[in-house]
Amino acid sequence: MRIKASQQLVEDYQKLFVNRRAYTVQSFRPHPDTGRHYYFRPSKKGTDLPLMLTDETIRQHLEGEITVGLYAINPSTQRCKWVAIDADYKNAMEDLLKLQYQLVQDGVQPALEMSRRGGHLWIFFGTPLLAAECRVYIHDLALRLGLPVKGAGLVDGIEVFPKHDAIGPGDFGNAIRAPLGIHRGANRRFWFYGADYTLEAQIKYLNNFRRVTEEELRKFIAGKELPQSELPARPTRSVSAGRQNGNARSEFRILEHVGGVRKVGRNYVTRCPSCAESGHDRSGDNLAILIEDPRFYKCWAGCAKEMIRAALGCPVRIRHLA
Ligand SMILES: [Zn+2]
């Protein structure tokens, strides 16, 4: 049965989920070695020009022609419209329900989306909120509940989107499968619990969720420090120079921890320490470090900053004042 998405649905969907125009698409064919359907950034046919997300992209996603991945952070503001918590492991649903219960105690209404083995919890904001502050809130909750967070040396655990406090210019962060489309690997749609399994009913349901405000979020995280971060909310060159002089001892510098690097364009390139731990990245080029400002680095295989820092023995600290 073919599903049709009206223009109204497409617009409501954009309002709920789309925070920047860059996006990814899930491949139709499984990778021959791993059997997985990876996501890639689509570009205009025969060019390197990246495609930008439009109403038409969303319509195709909702109608099941393509499957889109969305980025949490808008790089011009370092803010997010939502937080998504992905739990996809044995007993994942138990952990999600604990998290959901705790969120509801705070007056936050999360929406629970089904997934292959667990689910995704979505929290929506009235206005886009700072990624760094969203992350403090969720990481603090997870800490209090004793939930495993993937990356901090753990293979299984919840994954929090946004995965970064801030992203550098030209960077994207991690994308999550956009809800209500067809998962290519499972070849089916995953719906939200709590509404009928039609696009209209689901969007109507999501539109009625209470939105968290900035004031509320700041209250939740009052007295809790941001996870120690190399990424300032609004990176500028002058700030970077000031920090390097004034704060030299406490600042993490990735170049002091990784082995040999080589220059490729604007970046230093080297083996990703987190990939290396699991025997990957033998060609030694997964980790890119921005030459101009080495506080910005990225693993092309998708290792989160926390994973890289943990692999280097310099884990990102989350100070917690209860
Ligand atoms: Zn890596």
Short mmCIF file of C-alpha atoms and ligand atoms in Angstrom, two decimals:
data_model
loop_
_atom_site.label_atom_id
_atom_site.label_comp_id
_atom_site.label_asym_id
_atom_site.label_seq_id
_atom_site.Cartn_x
_atom_site.Cartn_y
_atom_site.Cartn_z
CA MET A 1 0.00 0.00 0.00
CA ARG A 2 1.42 3.33 -1.06
CA ILE A 3 1.35 6.13 1.50
CA LYS A 4 0.83 9.72 0.38
CA ALA A 5 2.19 12.69 2.28
CA SER A 6 0.26 15.95 1.99
CA GLN A 7 2.03 19.32 1.85
CA GLN A 8 0.73 20.06 5.35
CA LEU A 9 2.32 16.88 6.70
CA VAL A 10 5.60 17.75 5.01
CA GLU A 11 5.56 21.23 6.54
CA ASP A 12 4.68 19.97 10.01
CA TYR A 13 7.44 17.40 9.73
CA GLN A 14 9.98 20.07 8.77
CA LYS A 15 8.94 22.18 11.74
CA LEU A 16 9.37 19.25 14.11
CA PHE A 17 12.55 17.66 12.85
CA VAL A 18 14.54 19.67 10.31
CA ASN A 19 17.15 22.01 11.78
CA ARG A 20 19.57 22.31 8.86
CA ARG A 21 19.51 21.55 5.16
CA ALA A 22 22.42 19.12 5.01
CA TYR A 23 21.26 15.53 5.29
CA THR A 24 22.15 11.91 4.61
CA VAL A 25 20.43 9.14 2.69
CA GLN A 26 20.38 5.45 3.55
CA SER A 27 21.70 3.22 0.79
CA PHE A 28 19.17 0.97 -0.92
CA ARG A 29 21.59 -1.93 -1.19
CA PRO A 30 23.34 -3.52 1.77
CA HIS A 31 27.11 -3.26 1.87
CA PRO A 32 28.48 -6.51 0.34
CA ASP A 33 30.82 -7.16 3.31
CA THR A 34 28.74 -6.13 6.29
CA GLY A 35 25.18 -6.43 5.01
CA ARG A 36 24.44 -3.04 6.51
CA HIS A 37 22.67 -0.15 4.85
CA TYR A 38 24.99 2.78 5.39
CA TYR A 39 24.12 6.45 5.16
CA PHE A 40 25.91 8.81 2.79
CA ARG A 41 25.66 12.49 1.95
CA PRO A 42 23.95 12.80 -1.41
CA SER A 43 25.35 15.09 -4.08
CA LYS A 44 24.02 16.38 -7.37
CA LYS A 45 24.45 13.77 -10.10
CA GLY A 46 27.92 13.83 -11.58
CA THR A 47 29.16 16.55 -9.20
CA ASP A 48 30.50 17.04 -5.70
CA LEU A 49 27.81 19.59 -4.93
CA PRO A 50 25.92 18.38 -1.86
CA LEU A 51 22.16 18.19 -2.16
CA MET A 52 20.17 20.28 0.29
CA LEU A 53 17.05 19.04 1.96
CA THR A 54 13.76 20.36 0.55
CA ASP A 55 10.03 19.74 0.97
CA GLU A 56 10.39 17.25 -1.85
CA THR A 57 13.10 15.32 0.05
CA ILE A 58 10.83 15.05 3.06
CA ARG A 59 7.88 14.00 0.92
CA GLN A 60 9.94 11.22 -0.62
CA HIS A 61 11.10 10.14 2.83
CA LEU A 62 7.57 10.02 4.23
CA GLU A 63 6.26 8.20 1.16
CA GLY A 64 9.05 5.64 1.49
CA GLU A 65 10.94 6.34 -1.75
CA ILE A 66 14.13 7.30 0.09
CA THR A 67 15.27 7.17 3.71
CA VAL A 68 16.83 10.28 5.16
CA GLY A 69 19.14 10.90 8.11
CA LEU A 70 18.94 14.24 9.93
CA TYR A 71 21.62 16.22 11.75
CA ALA A 72 20.82 17.54 15.20
CA ILE A 73 22.96 20.67 15.34
CA ASN A 74 22.65 23.78 13.21
CA PRO A 75 26.26 24.98 12.93
CA SER A 76 25.36 28.66 12.72
CA THR A 77 23.74 28.59 16.17
CA GLN A 78 25.06 25.35 17.76
CA ARG A 79 21.43 24.69 18.66
CA CYS A 80 19.03 21.78 18.24
CA LYS A 81 15.29 21.47 17.80
CA TRP A 82 15.27 18.11 19.52
CA VAL A 83 17.28 15.56 21.40
CA ALA A 84 17.01 11.93 20.39
CA ILE A 85 18.17 9.11 22.60
CA ASP A 86 18.89 5.92 20.70
CA ALA A 87 18.98 2.65 22.60
CA ASP A 88 19.54 -0.41 20.47
CA TYR A 89 20.84 -3.33 22.53
CA LYS A 90 19.62 -6.11 24.79
CA ASN A 91 17.41 -4.64 27.53
CA ALA A 92 17.45 -1.30 25.70
CA MET A 93 13.73 -0.84 26.18
CA GLU A 94 14.08 -1.21 29.95
CA ASP A 95 16.65 1.61 30.00
CA LEU A 96 14.50 3.80 27.76
CA LEU A 97 11.50 3.35 30.02
CA LYS A 98 13.58 4.36 33.05
CA LEU A 99 14.71 7.44 31.19
CA GLN A 100 11.18 8.20 30.07
CA TYR A 101 9.90 7.92 33.63
CA GLN A 102 12.58 10.30 34.90
CA LEU A 103 11.91 12.80 32.11
CA VAL A 104 8.22 12.79 32.93
CA GLN A 105 9.10 13.57 36.58
CA ASP A 106 10.80 16.72 35.28
CA GLY A 107 7.69 17.63 33.32
CA VAL A 108 9.31 16.69 30.02
CA GLN A 109 7.14 14.76 27.55
CA PRO A 110 9.30 12.44 25.47
CA ALA A 111 7.92 10.61 22.45
CA LEU A 112 8.95 6.97 22.10
CA GLU A 113 9.67 5.68 18.60
CA MET A 114 10.09 2.00 17.88
CA SER A 115 13.31 0.71 16.34
CA ARG A 116 14.74 -2.67 15.40
CA ARG A 117 15.88 -3.81 18.82
CA GLY A 118 14.96 -0.98 21.14
CA GLY A 119 13.67 2.50 20.54
CA HIS A 120 14.37 6.18 20.22
CA LEU A 121 13.17 8.75 22.72
CA TRP A 122 12.56 12.20 21.23
CA ILE A 123 12.35 15.43 23.20
CA PHE A 124 11.13 18.54 21.37
CA PHE A 125 11.99 22.17 22.15
CA GLY A 126 9.92 25.33 21.92
CA THR A 127 12.86 27.15 20.34
CA PRO A 128 16.18 25.59 19.34
CA LEU A 129 18.38 25.04 22.41
CA LEU A 130 22.15 24.87 22.78
CA ALA A 131 23.48 21.41 22.01
CA ALA A 132 25.95 21.63 24.88
CA GLU A 133 23.16 22.30 27.39
CA CYS A 134 20.93 19.53 26.01
CA ARG A 135 23.80 17.12 26.43
CA VAL A 136 24.45 18.10 30.03
CA TYR A 137 20.83 17.39 30.86
CA ILE A 138 20.65 13.95 29.25
CA HIS A 139 24.10 12.83 30.36
CA ASP A 140 23.28 13.89 33.91
CA LEU A 141 20.03 11.92 33.83
CA ALA A 142 21.80 8.86 32.49
CA LEU A 143 24.43 9.18 35.20
CA ARG A 144 21.80 9.43 37.93
CA LEU A 145 19.94 6.41 36.58
CA GLY A 146 23.11 4.42 36.12
CA LEU A 147 22.44 3.94 32.42
CA PRO A 148 25.31 3.00 30.13
CA VAL A 149 26.29 5.66 27.62
CA LYS A 150 27.86 4.32 24.44
CA GLY A 151 31.32 5.58 23.71
CA ALA A 152 32.76 6.03 27.18
CA GLY A 153 34.64 2.76 26.77
CA LEU A 154 31.35 0.92 26.35
CA VAL A 155 30.20 -0.87 23.24
CA ASP A 156 26.55 -0.96 24.29
CA GLY A 157 24.66 1.92 25.76
CA ILE A 158 22.40 4.81 24.93
CA GLU A 159 23.48 7.21 22.24
CA VAL A 160 22.54 10.84 22.61
CA PHE A 161 21.94 13.02 19.54
CA PRO A 162 23.44 15.64 19.38
CA LYS A 163 26.69 13.77 19.95
CA HIS A 164 28.71 16.97 20.14
CA ASP A 165 28.54 20.09 22.27
CA ALA A 166 29.25 22.15 19.19
CA ILE A 167 30.45 21.54 15.65
CA GLY A 168 33.11 23.32 13.65
CA PRO A 169 32.59 25.18 10.42
CA GLY A 170 31.92 22.78 7.57
CA ASP A 171 31.22 19.98 10.05
CA PHE A 172 28.05 17.99 10.51
CA GLY A 173 28.10 15.91 13.64
CA ASN A 174 26.18 12.65 13.58
CA ALA A 175 22.93 12.05 11.75
CA ILE A 176 20.07 9.91 13.01
CA ARG A 177 17.52 8.15 10.84
CA ALA A 178 14.63 10.56 10.35
CA PRO A 179 11.44 9.15 11.91
CA LEU A 180 8.45 7.73 10.05
CA GLY A 181 10.35 6.63 6.94
CA ILE A 182 11.20 3.11 5.86
CA HIS A 183 14.28 1.58 7.44
CA ARG A 184 16.07 -0.04 4.48
CA GLY A 185 17.67 -2.76 6.57
CA ALA A 186 14.43 -3.79 8.24
CA ASN A 187 12.41 -2.87 5.13
CA ARG A 188 9.63 -1.44 7.24
CA ARG A 189 8.44 1.70 8.99
CA PHE A 190 8.90 2.24 12.69
CA TRP A 191 6.11 4.23 14.30
CA PHE A 192 5.79 6.16 17.53
CA TYR A 193 3.94 4.43 20.33
CA GLY A 194 0.75 6.19 21.35
CA ALA A 195 -0.93 6.98 18.02
CA ASP A 196 -2.45 5.13 15.10
CA TYR A 197 -0.05 3.89 12.47
CA THR A 198 -0.77 6.52 9.84
CA LEU A 199 1.32 9.56 8.98
CA GLU A 200 -1.56 11.91 9.78
CA ALA A 201 -2.20 10.43 13.23
CA GLN A 202 1.50 10.28 14.07
CA ILE A 203 2.24 13.88 13.12
CA LYS A 204 -0.87 15.11 14.90
CA TYR A 205 0.24 13.19 17.98
CA LEU A 206 3.75 14.69 17.85
CA ASN A 207 2.42 18.20 17.29
CA ASN A 208 0.64 17.98 20.62
CA PHE A 209 3.73 17.22 22.68
CA ARG A 210 4.75 19.83 25.22
CA ARG A 211 7.93 21.62 24.17
CA VAL A 212 10.79 22.16 26.60
CA THR A 213 11.78 25.82 26.94
CA GLU A 214 15.26 27.25 27.39
CA GLU A 215 14.33 28.45 30.86
CA GLU A 216 13.29 24.93 31.91
CA LEU A 217 16.42 23.36 30.46
CA ARG A 218 18.63 25.88 32.30
CA LYS A 219 16.81 25.01 35.53
CA PHE A 220 17.41 21.29 34.96
CA ILE A 221 21.14 21.79 34.50
CA ALA A 222 21.70 24.52 37.10
CA GLY A 223 24.85 23.74 39.06
CA LYS A 224 25.92 21.07 36.63
CA GLU A 225 28.94 21.81 34.55
CA LEU A 226 29.17 21.21 30.87
CA PRO A 227 31.13 18.14 29.95
CA GLN A 228 34.67 19.39 29.49
CA SER A 229 34.88 20.29 25.89
CA GLU A 230 37.39 21.39 23.32
CA LEU A 231 34.59 23.01 21.43
CA PRO A 232 33.43 26.45 22.47
CA ALA A 233 29.83 27.32 21.64
CA ARG A 234 30.86 29.89 19.07
CA PRO A 235 34.32 29.12 17.82
CA THR A 236 36.38 32.07 16.62
CA ARG A 237 40.06 32.35 15.95
CA SER A 238 40.64 35.07 18.53
CA VAL A 239 38.99 33.07 21.28
CA SER A 240 41.10 30.10 20.38
CA ALA A 241 44.33 32.11 20.65
CA GLY A 242 43.27 33.53 24.00
CA ARG A 243 42.43 30.14 25.39
CA GLN A 244 45.68 28.65 24.24
CA ASN A 245 47.65 31.29 26.13
CA GLY A 246 45.56 31.66 29.22
CA ASN A 247 44.43 28.16 29.87
CA ALA A 248 47.26 26.05 28.59
CA ARG A 249 47.53 23.42 31.29
CA SER A 250 43.89 22.40 31.63
CA GLU A 251 43.11 22.31 27.93
CA PHE A 252 43.11 19.00 26.10
CA ARG A 253 45.23 19.09 22.96
CA ILE A 254 44.70 16.20 20.66
CA LEU A 255 47.96 16.73 18.75
CA GLU A 256 49.88 15.91 21.93
CA HIS A 257 48.17 12.53 22.12
CA VAL A 258 48.04 11.13 18.61
CA GLY A 259 50.95 9.68 16.68
CA GLY A 260 52.33 10.89 13.38
CA VAL A 261 50.07 13.11 11.35
CA ARG A 262 50.15 14.12 7.73
CA LYS A 263 48.66 17.15 6.06
CA VAL A 264 45.70 16.71 3.75
CA GLY A 265 44.18 19.99 2.65
CA ARG A 266 42.98 21.94 5.68
CA ASN A 267 43.46 18.97 7.98
CA TYR A 268 45.98 16.83 9.71
CA VAL A 269 45.11 13.20 9.18
CA THR A 270 46.03 10.26 11.37
CA ARG A 271 44.78 6.93 12.68
CA CYS A 272 41.70 7.32 14.88
CA PRO A 273 42.64 6.06 18.37
CA SER A 274 39.12 4.80 18.95
CA CYS A 275 39.01 2.91 15.65
CA ALA A 276 42.50 1.58 16.38
CA GLU A 277 41.29 0.02 19.63
CA SER A 278 39.03 -2.26 17.67
CA GLY A 279 41.64 -2.95 15.00
CA HIS A 280 40.14 -0.60 12.44
CA ASP A 281 41.54 2.29 10.44
CA ARG A 282 44.66 0.41 9.39
CA SER A 283 45.21 2.95 6.64
CA GLY A 284 45.53 5.58 9.35
CA ASP A 285 43.34 8.26 7.86
CA ASN A 286 40.06 8.23 9.74
CA LEU A 287 40.85 11.05 12.13
CA ALA A 288 40.92 14.55 10.67
CA ILE A 289 42.18 17.43 12.80
CA LEU A 290 41.60 20.99 11.63
CA ILE A 291 45.07 22.54 11.20
CA GLU A 292 43.80 26.05 11.81
CA ASP A 293 42.24 25.05 15.11
CA PRO A 294 43.13 21.57 16.40
CA ARG A 295 40.33 21.69 18.94
CA PHE A 296 38.19 20.55 16.03
CA TYR A 297 38.64 16.94 15.05
CA LYS A 298 36.47 14.27 13.58
CA CYS A 299 36.56 10.56 12.93
CA TRP A 300 35.13 9.77 9.52
CA ALA A 301 33.97 6.38 10.76
CA GLY A 302 31.76 8.18 13.24
CA CYS A 303 33.56 7.73 16.58
CA ALA A 304 32.19 10.30 19.01
CA LYS A 305 34.54 12.74 20.71
CA GLU A 306 33.96 10.84 23.96
CA MET A 307 35.14 7.59 22.35
CA ILE A 308 38.28 9.19 20.96
CA ARG A 309 39.08 10.87 24.26
CA ALA A 310 38.45 7.63 26.15
CA ALA A 311 40.72 5.73 23.78
CA LEU A 312 43.48 8.28 24.47
CA GLY A 313 43.07 7.84 28.19
CA CYS A 314 41.83 11.42 28.52
CA PRO A 315 38.10 10.88 28.85
CA VAL A 316 35.81 13.85 28.67
CA ARG A 317 34.86 14.68 32.21
CA ILE A 318 31.33 15.30 33.27
CA ARG A 319 31.43 16.98 36.64
CA HIS A 320 28.34 16.33 38.61
CA LEU A 321 27.27 18.41 41.59
CA ALA A 322 24.27 16.64 43.01
ZN ZN B 1 37.19 6.35 14.79
#
